[in-house]
Amino acid sequence: MPVDDQQPVPGLDRLFGPGGLWTDHFPDGQYHVSGRNSGSEGNELALRLVLESRFDARRLKHRPGKERRDTVLAFQGAWHGWTGGLVQLLNRRHYQAGLPAPETTGPYGVRVEHIPFGDPAALEEAFTALGARLLAVVVEPVQGDAGIIEPPPGYLRGLSQRCAADGVLLVADEVLTFAKTGRYFAMRDADGPVPTDITVIGKYLGMGAVSTSMVIARRALTVRASGAVSTSDLRPSACAVIRDGIEHIEAEGLLRRSAEVGAHLAKQLDTILVGGLPDVFTEVRGTGFMLGVELTAAAAARIGALRTALIEAEVYAEFMAGAGKRSGGRRYVHPTLRIVLPLNTEQALADEVVERVAAGARALR
């Protein structure tokens, strides 16, 4: 439809075209986009792109040089969705027991190896051990279900550089982090955006109105004909919500504001919850409006009662599972109270959230 100069630029050009909002992460002309119903479906498509990168659909055989690429590297404590193709990326037995095991042998078998998140030495060891078998790495820039865990400075860029050097695809699962860390994307550091081959975004992309996701992949990564058909591949209604929501975020400066309010909120959580209720809370983690407060072992044992107490204090609470027991003697990460607020949350409401959580926790005692 025709537009005038006062209206926002329609379509994906606003995001990915010349001078688009996201071209610092995805340079113009180098990526293409597909939509899905949910984050899980988006990650399924990302995995499909990874697997098809080693397959020649015309000759129905491996691409030359890809015959040994049969291993995907994932991380302990990760969460990418609970669909059939994705459970293999989750290392916890709870998510896999009782379900059919994936094919790991044969010409098109796929193996998944799990390593500790945010450990450069473990990453280097994995790349060295797997060598030419490594096909892809799937990473959350901030681990969500594991307890809002951030990697050390430089880790994501080092991972990206190692993947590029070794011909390994890097998949960033930004379903949870999209627009929640004070930026649109969490795959960045002090030097700017961290390059990826595939990025999946979702959740807040639908602005709380629709369930949708977006898979952003390098143009060389494709699937065979009809292999990416989807009932909701960026349909007009979803696109309208995404477009208007992003234009509102830009017009109101909500990313910058959420970063500022988020920094204040993190201090309040640390002072009032961790400092004032040390028998319930141990540590605040995260950035922007993606924050988590880890429980103590004693509080984790009473998580059902704590959830009830918080609801009675008029706070609907979600607890991330926590990374649990990890290899190499790394610290046990208990369930973590996730505090992820809408971008338009003002400081007064953020303070009220903290006070209500504190009131609920005190009632538990």
Coordinates of C-alpha atoms in Angstrom, one line a residue:
M1 CA 0.0 0.0 0.0
P2 CA 1.3 3.6 -0.6
V3 CA 2.9 5.4 2.3
D4 CA 3.8 9.0 2.9
D5 CA 6.9 10.4 4.5
Q6 CA 5.3 10.4 7.9
Q7 CA 4.7 6.7 8.1
P8 CA 7.3 4.1 9.1
V9 CA 8.9 2.1 6.3
P10 CA 6.9 -1.1 5.8
G11 CA 8.2 -4.6 5.6
L12 CA 11.5 -6.2 6.5
D13 CA 13.5 -3.4 4.8
R14 CA 13.0 -1.3 8.0
L15 CA 15.0 -4.0 9.8
F16 CA 17.4 -5.5 7.3
G17 CA 17.5 -3.1 4.3
P18 CA 20.1 -0.4 3.7
G19 CA 20.4 1.6 6.9
G20 CA 18.0 -0.7 8.7
L21 CA 17.6 -1.0 12.4
W22 CA 19.4 -4.4 12.5
T23 CA 21.9 -4.2 9.7
D24 CA 24.8 -3.7 12.2
H25 CA 24.1 -7.3 13.2
F26 CA 23.0 -8.6 9.8
P27 CA 24.6 -6.7 7.0
D28 CA 22.4 -5.8 4.1
G29 CA 22.0 -8.5 1.5
Q30 CA 23.9 -11.2 3.5
Y31 CA 20.9 -12.8 5.4
H32 CA 17.4 -14.0 4.7
V33 CA 14.5 -14.4 7.0
S34 CA 11.7 -16.8 7.8
G35 CA 8.9 -16.7 10.3
R36 CA 7.5 -19.4 12.6
N37 CA 4.7 -19.8 15.2
S38 CA 7.0 -20.0 18.3
G39 CA 10.6 -20.0 19.5
S40 CA 10.7 -23.8 19.5
E41 CA 9.6 -23.9 15.8
G42 CA 12.2 -21.3 15.0
N43 CA 14.9 -23.4 16.7
E44 CA 13.7 -26.4 14.8
L45 CA 14.2 -24.6 11.5
A46 CA 17.6 -23.4 12.6
L47 CA 18.6 -27.1 13.3
R48 CA 17.1 -28.1 10.0
L49 CA 19.3 -25.4 8.2
V50 CA 22.3 -26.8 10.1
L51 CA 21.7 -30.4 9.0
E52 CA 20.9 -29.5 5.4
S53 CA 24.1 -27.5 5.2
R54 CA 25.9 -30.8 4.8
F55 CA 23.5 -32.3 2.3
D56 CA 23.2 -31.9 -1.4
A57 CA 19.4 -32.1 -2.2
R58 CA 20.0 -32.5 -5.9
R59 CA 22.4 -35.4 -5.7
L60 CA 20.8 -36.8 -2.5
K61 CA 24.1 -37.2 -0.8
H62 CA 26.6 -35.4 1.4
R63 CA 28.2 -32.2 0.1
P64 CA 31.9 -32.8 -0.6
G65 CA 33.9 -32.4 2.6
K66 CA 30.9 -32.6 4.9
E67 CA 30.8 -36.4 5.3
R68 CA 32.3 -36.3 8.8
R69 CA 30.4 -33.3 10.1
D70 CA 28.0 -35.1 12.5
T71 CA 28.3 -33.3 15.8
V72 CA 26.5 -30.4 17.3
L73 CA 27.9 -28.7 20.4
A74 CA 25.5 -27.5 23.0
F75 CA 25.8 -26.3 26.6
Q76 CA 24.9 -27.7 30.0
G77 CA 21.8 -26.2 31.4
A78 CA 20.6 -24.9 28.0
W79 CA 17.0 -24.6 27.0
H80 CA 16.0 -24.4 23.3
G81 CA 12.5 -25.9 23.3
W82 CA 10.8 -29.2 24.1
T83 CA 10.0 -30.4 20.6
G84 CA 11.2 -33.7 19.2
G85 CA 14.2 -32.3 17.4
L86 CA 15.4 -30.1 20.2
V87 CA 15.4 -32.3 23.3
Q88 CA 18.7 -33.7 22.1
L89 CA 20.2 -30.2 22.7
L90 CA 19.1 -30.4 26.4
N91 CA 21.5 -32.2 28.7
R92 CA 19.2 -32.9 31.6
R93 CA 17.8 -36.4 31.7
H94 CA 14.3 -35.2 32.7
Y95 CA 13.8 -33.8 29.2
Q96 CA 14.9 -36.9 27.3
A97 CA 13.9 -39.9 29.4
G98 CA 11.0 -41.9 27.8
L99 CA 11.3 -40.3 24.4
P100 CA 12.8 -41.9 21.2
A101 CA 16.5 -41.4 21.0
P102 CA 17.8 -39.5 18.0
E103 CA 19.8 -41.4 15.3
T104 CA 23.5 -41.0 16.1
T105 CA 25.0 -43.5 13.6
G106 CA 24.6 -44.1 9.9
P107 CA 25.5 -41.6 7.2
Y108 CA 23.2 -38.9 8.4
G109 CA 23.3 -39.5 12.2
V110 CA 23.7 -36.5 14.5
R111 CA 25.5 -36.5 17.8
V112 CA 25.2 -33.8 20.5
E113 CA 28.0 -33.0 22.9
H114 CA 27.4 -30.8 26.0
I115 CA 30.0 -28.6 27.7
P116 CA 29.9 -26.0 30.5
F117 CA 28.7 -22.6 29.4
G118 CA 31.0 -19.6 29.7
D119 CA 34.2 -21.7 30.2
P120 CA 36.8 -20.8 27.5
A121 CA 39.1 -23.8 28.4
A122 CA 36.2 -26.2 28.0
L123 CA 35.3 -24.7 24.7
E124 CA 38.9 -24.9 23.4
E125 CA 39.1 -28.5 24.6
A126 CA 35.8 -29.4 22.8
F127 CA 36.9 -27.9 19.5
T128 CA 40.2 -29.7 19.6
A129 CA 38.7 -33.0 20.5
L130 CA 35.9 -32.9 18.0
G131 CA 37.9 -31.5 15.1
A132 CA 36.5 -32.0 11.7
R133 CA 33.4 -33.8 13.1
L134 CA 32.0 -30.5 14.5
L135 CA 29.1 -29.2 12.4
A136 CA 27.6 -26.4 14.6
V137 CA 27.4 -24.8 18.0
V138 CA 24.0 -23.7 19.5
V139 CA 24.2 -21.1 22.2
E140 CA 22.1 -18.8 24.2
P141 CA 24.0 -15.5 24.7
V142 CA 22.5 -15.4 28.2
Q143 CA 21.3 -18.8 29.5
G144 CA 17.7 -18.5 30.6
D145 CA 16.4 -21.7 32.1
A146 CA 19.8 -22.4 33.6
G147 CA 19.3 -19.3 35.8
I148 CA 20.0 -16.1 33.9
I149 CA 23.7 -16.9 33.4
E150 CA 25.9 -14.5 31.5
P151 CA 29.3 -15.6 30.0
P152 CA 32.5 -13.8 30.8
P153 CA 33.6 -10.8 28.7
G154 CA 34.9 -11.9 25.3
Y155 CA 33.5 -15.4 25.4
L156 CA 30.8 -15.0 22.7
R157 CA 33.2 -13.2 20.4
G158 CA 35.9 -15.9 20.9
L159 CA 33.3 -18.6 20.2
S160 CA 32.2 -16.8 17.0
Q161 CA 35.8 -16.4 15.8
R162 CA 36.6 -20.0 16.5
C163 CA 33.5 -21.2 14.6
A164 CA 34.4 -19.0 11.6
A165 CA 38.0 -20.3 11.5
D166 CA 36.9 -23.9 11.7
G167 CA 34.0 -23.8 9.3
V168 CA 31.5 -24.5 12.1
L169 CA 28.0 -22.9 12.0
L170 CA 27.1 -20.7 14.9
V171 CA 23.4 -20.7 16.0
A172 CA 22.3 -18.0 18.5
D173 CA 19.1 -18.7 20.3
E174 CA 17.9 -15.2 21.2
V175 CA 14.3 -16.3 21.7
L176 CA 14.4 -15.2 25.4
T177 CA 17.0 -12.4 25.1
F178 CA 15.5 -10.5 22.2
A179 CA 15.0 -6.8 23.3
K180 CA 15.4 -7.7 26.9
T181 CA 19.1 -6.8 27.7
G182 CA 18.9 -3.1 26.8
R183 CA 19.6 -3.9 23.2
Y184 CA 17.7 -5.8 20.5
F185 CA 20.3 -8.6 20.5
A186 CA 22.4 -10.0 23.3
M187 CA 25.0 -11.4 20.9
R188 CA 27.3 -8.4 21.3
D189 CA 30.0 -7.0 23.5
A190 CA 32.1 -3.8 24.0
D191 CA 33.3 -4.1 20.4
G192 CA 29.8 -4.4 18.9
P193 CA 27.7 -7.1 17.4
V194 CA 29.1 -10.7 17.5
P195 CA 28.6 -12.4 14.1
T196 CA 26.4 -15.5 13.8
D197 CA 25.3 -17.8 11.0
I198 CA 21.8 -18.2 12.3
T199 CA 19.9 -16.2 14.9
V200 CA 16.4 -17.1 16.2
I201 CA 14.3 -14.5 18.0
G202 CA 10.9 -14.8 19.5
K203 CA 8.8 -14.2 22.6
Y204 CA 8.9 -10.4 22.9
L205 CA 9.0 -10.2 19.1
G206 CA 5.2 -10.7 19.2
M207 CA 4.9 -7.8 21.7
G208 CA 2.7 -10.0 24.0
A209 CA 0.0 -10.1 21.4
V210 CA 0.9 -12.9 19.1
S211 CA 3.1 -16.0 19.3
T212 CA 5.7 -15.7 16.6
S213 CA 9.4 -16.1 15.9
M214 CA 11.9 -15.2 13.2
V215 CA 14.9 -17.1 11.9
I216 CA 17.6 -15.0 10.4
A217 CA 20.2 -17.0 8.4
R218 CA 23.0 -16.4 6.0
R219 CA 21.7 -16.6 2.5
A220 CA 23.9 -19.6 1.7
L221 CA 21.9 -21.7 4.3
T222 CA 18.7 -23.1 2.7
V223 CA 16.5 -26.2 2.9
R224 CA 15.3 -28.3 0.1
A225 CA 12.2 -27.3 -1.9
S226 CA 9.1 -27.0 0.3
G227 CA 11.2 -28.0 3.3
A228 CA 10.5 -24.7 5.1
V229 CA 6.8 -24.3 4.4
S230 CA 5.0 -22.8 7.4
T231 CA 1.4 -21.8 8.1
S232 CA 2.5 -18.6 9.7
D233 CA 5.7 -17.6 7.9
L234 CA 5.4 -13.9 8.7
R235 CA 1.8 -13.5 7.8
P236 CA 0.3 -9.9 7.6
S237 CA -1.2 -9.9 11.1
A238 CA 2.0 -11.0 12.8
C239 CA 4.1 -8.5 10.7
A240 CA 1.8 -5.7 11.6
V241 CA 2.2 -6.4 15.3
I242 CA 6.0 -6.7 14.9
R243 CA 6.3 -3.5 12.8
D244 CA 4.1 -1.4 15.1
G245 CA 5.7 -2.7 18.2
I246 CA 9.3 -2.0 17.0
E247 CA 8.3 1.5 15.8
H248 CA 6.9 2.1 19.3
I249 CA 10.1 0.9 20.9
E250 CA 12.1 3.2 18.7
A251 CA 9.8 6.2 19.1
E252 CA 9.7 6.0 22.9
G253 CA 13.4 5.0 23.4
L254 CA 12.3 1.9 25.4
L255 CA 15.5 -0.1 25.0
R256 CA 17.6 2.7 26.5
R257 CA 15.0 3.3 29.2
S258 CA 14.8 -0.4 30.1
A259 CA 18.6 -0.5 30.4
E260 CA 18.5 2.4 32.9
V261 CA 15.5 1.1 34.9
G262 CA 17.0 -2.4 34.8
A263 CA 20.2 -1.2 36.3
H264 CA 18.2 0.4 39.1
L265 CA 16.1 -2.7 39.5
A266 CA 19.2 -5.0 39.8
K267 CA 20.5 -2.8 42.7
Q268 CA 17.2 -2.9 44.5
L269 CA 17.0 -6.7 44.1
D270 CA 20.5 -7.0 45.5
T271 CA 19.8 -4.7 48.4
I272 CA 16.3 -5.7 49.4
L273 CA 16.2 -9.4 48.4
V274 CA 19.7 -10.7 48.7
G275 CA 20.8 -8.3 51.4
G276 CA 17.6 -8.3 53.4
L277 CA 16.5 -12.0 52.9
P278 CA 19.8 -14.0 52.7
D279 CA 18.0 -17.1 53.8
V280 CA 15.9 -17.0 50.7
F281 CA 18.0 -15.3 47.9
T282 CA 21.7 -15.6 47.2
E283 CA 22.6 -13.6 44.0
V284 CA 21.2 -11.3 41.3
R285 CA 22.3 -11.9 37.7
G286 CA 21.5 -10.5 34.3
T287 CA 21.2 -7.1 32.6
G288 CA 18.5 -4.8 31.4
F289 CA 15.1 -6.3 31.9
M290 CA 16.4 -9.8 31.9
L291 CA 17.2 -10.5 35.5
G292 CA 17.2 -13.4 37.9
V293 CA 17.6 -13.9 41.7
E294 CA 18.9 -17.3 42.7
L295 CA 17.3 -19.1 45.6
T296 CA 19.2 -20.7 48.5
A297 CA 19.2 -24.4 48.9
A298 CA 16.6 -24.1 51.7
A299 CA 14.3 -21.9 49.7
A300 CA 14.6 -24.2 46.6
A301 CA 13.4 -27.1 48.7
R302 CA 10.2 -25.1 49.5
I303 CA 9.7 -23.6 46.0
G304 CA 6.0 -24.5 45.8
A305 CA 5.3 -22.7 49.1
L306 CA 7.3 -19.7 48.0
R307 CA 5.4 -19.5 44.7
T308 CA 2.1 -19.5 46.6
A309 CA 3.4 -16.9 49.0
L310 CA 4.4 -14.6 46.1
I311 CA 1.0 -15.1 44.4
E312 CA -0.6 -14.1 47.7
A313 CA 1.6 -11.0 47.7
E314 CA 0.1 -10.3 44.2
V315 CA 3.2 -11.3 42.2
Y316 CA 2.9 -14.1 39.6
A317 CA 6.4 -15.6 39.7
E318 CA 8.3 -17.9 37.3
F319 CA 11.3 -19.9 38.5
M320 CA 13.9 -21.0 36.0
A321 CA 15.1 -24.6 36.7
G322 CA 18.7 -23.7 37.4
A323 CA 21.8 -25.3 35.9
G324 CA 21.9 -27.8 38.7
K325 CA 25.0 -29.9 39.2
R326 CA 27.6 -29.2 36.6
S327 CA 30.8 -31.0 35.6
G328 CA 34.2 -30.1 36.7
G329 CA 33.3 -29.1 40.2
R330 CA 31.5 -26.0 39.1
R331 CA 29.0 -24.4 41.5
Y332 CA 25.5 -25.9 41.8
V333 CA 23.0 -23.4 40.4
H334 CA 19.7 -23.5 42.2
P335 CA 16.3 -22.5 40.8
T336 CA 16.2 -18.8 40.0
L337 CA 13.3 -16.3 40.2
R338 CA 13.1 -14.7 36.8
I339 CA 12.2 -11.0 36.7
V340 CA 11.7 -10.0 33.1
L341 CA 9.5 -6.9 32.9
P342 CA 7.8 -5.2 29.9
L343 CA 10.0 -2.6 28.3
N344 CA 7.6 0.3 29.2
T345 CA 7.9 -0.5 33.0
E346 CA 8.8 2.6 34.9
Q347 CA 11.0 2.8 38.0
A348 CA 8.1 3.1 40.4
L349 CA 6.5 -0.1 39.2
A350 CA 9.9 -1.9 39.2
D351 CA 10.3 -0.8 42.9
E352 CA 6.8 -2.1 43.7
V353 CA 7.7 -5.5 42.1
V354 CA 10.7 -5.8 44.4
E355 CA 8.6 -4.8 47.5
R356 CA 5.9 -7.4 46.7
V357 CA 8.5 -10.1 46.1
A358 CA 10.1 -9.3 49.4
A359 CA 6.7 -9.3 51.2
G360 CA 5.9 -12.7 49.8
A361 CA 9.3 -14.1 50.8
R362 CA 9.0 -12.7 54.3
A363 CA 5.6 -14.4 54.7
L364 CA 7.2 -17.7 53.8
R365 CA 9.5 -17.3 56.8

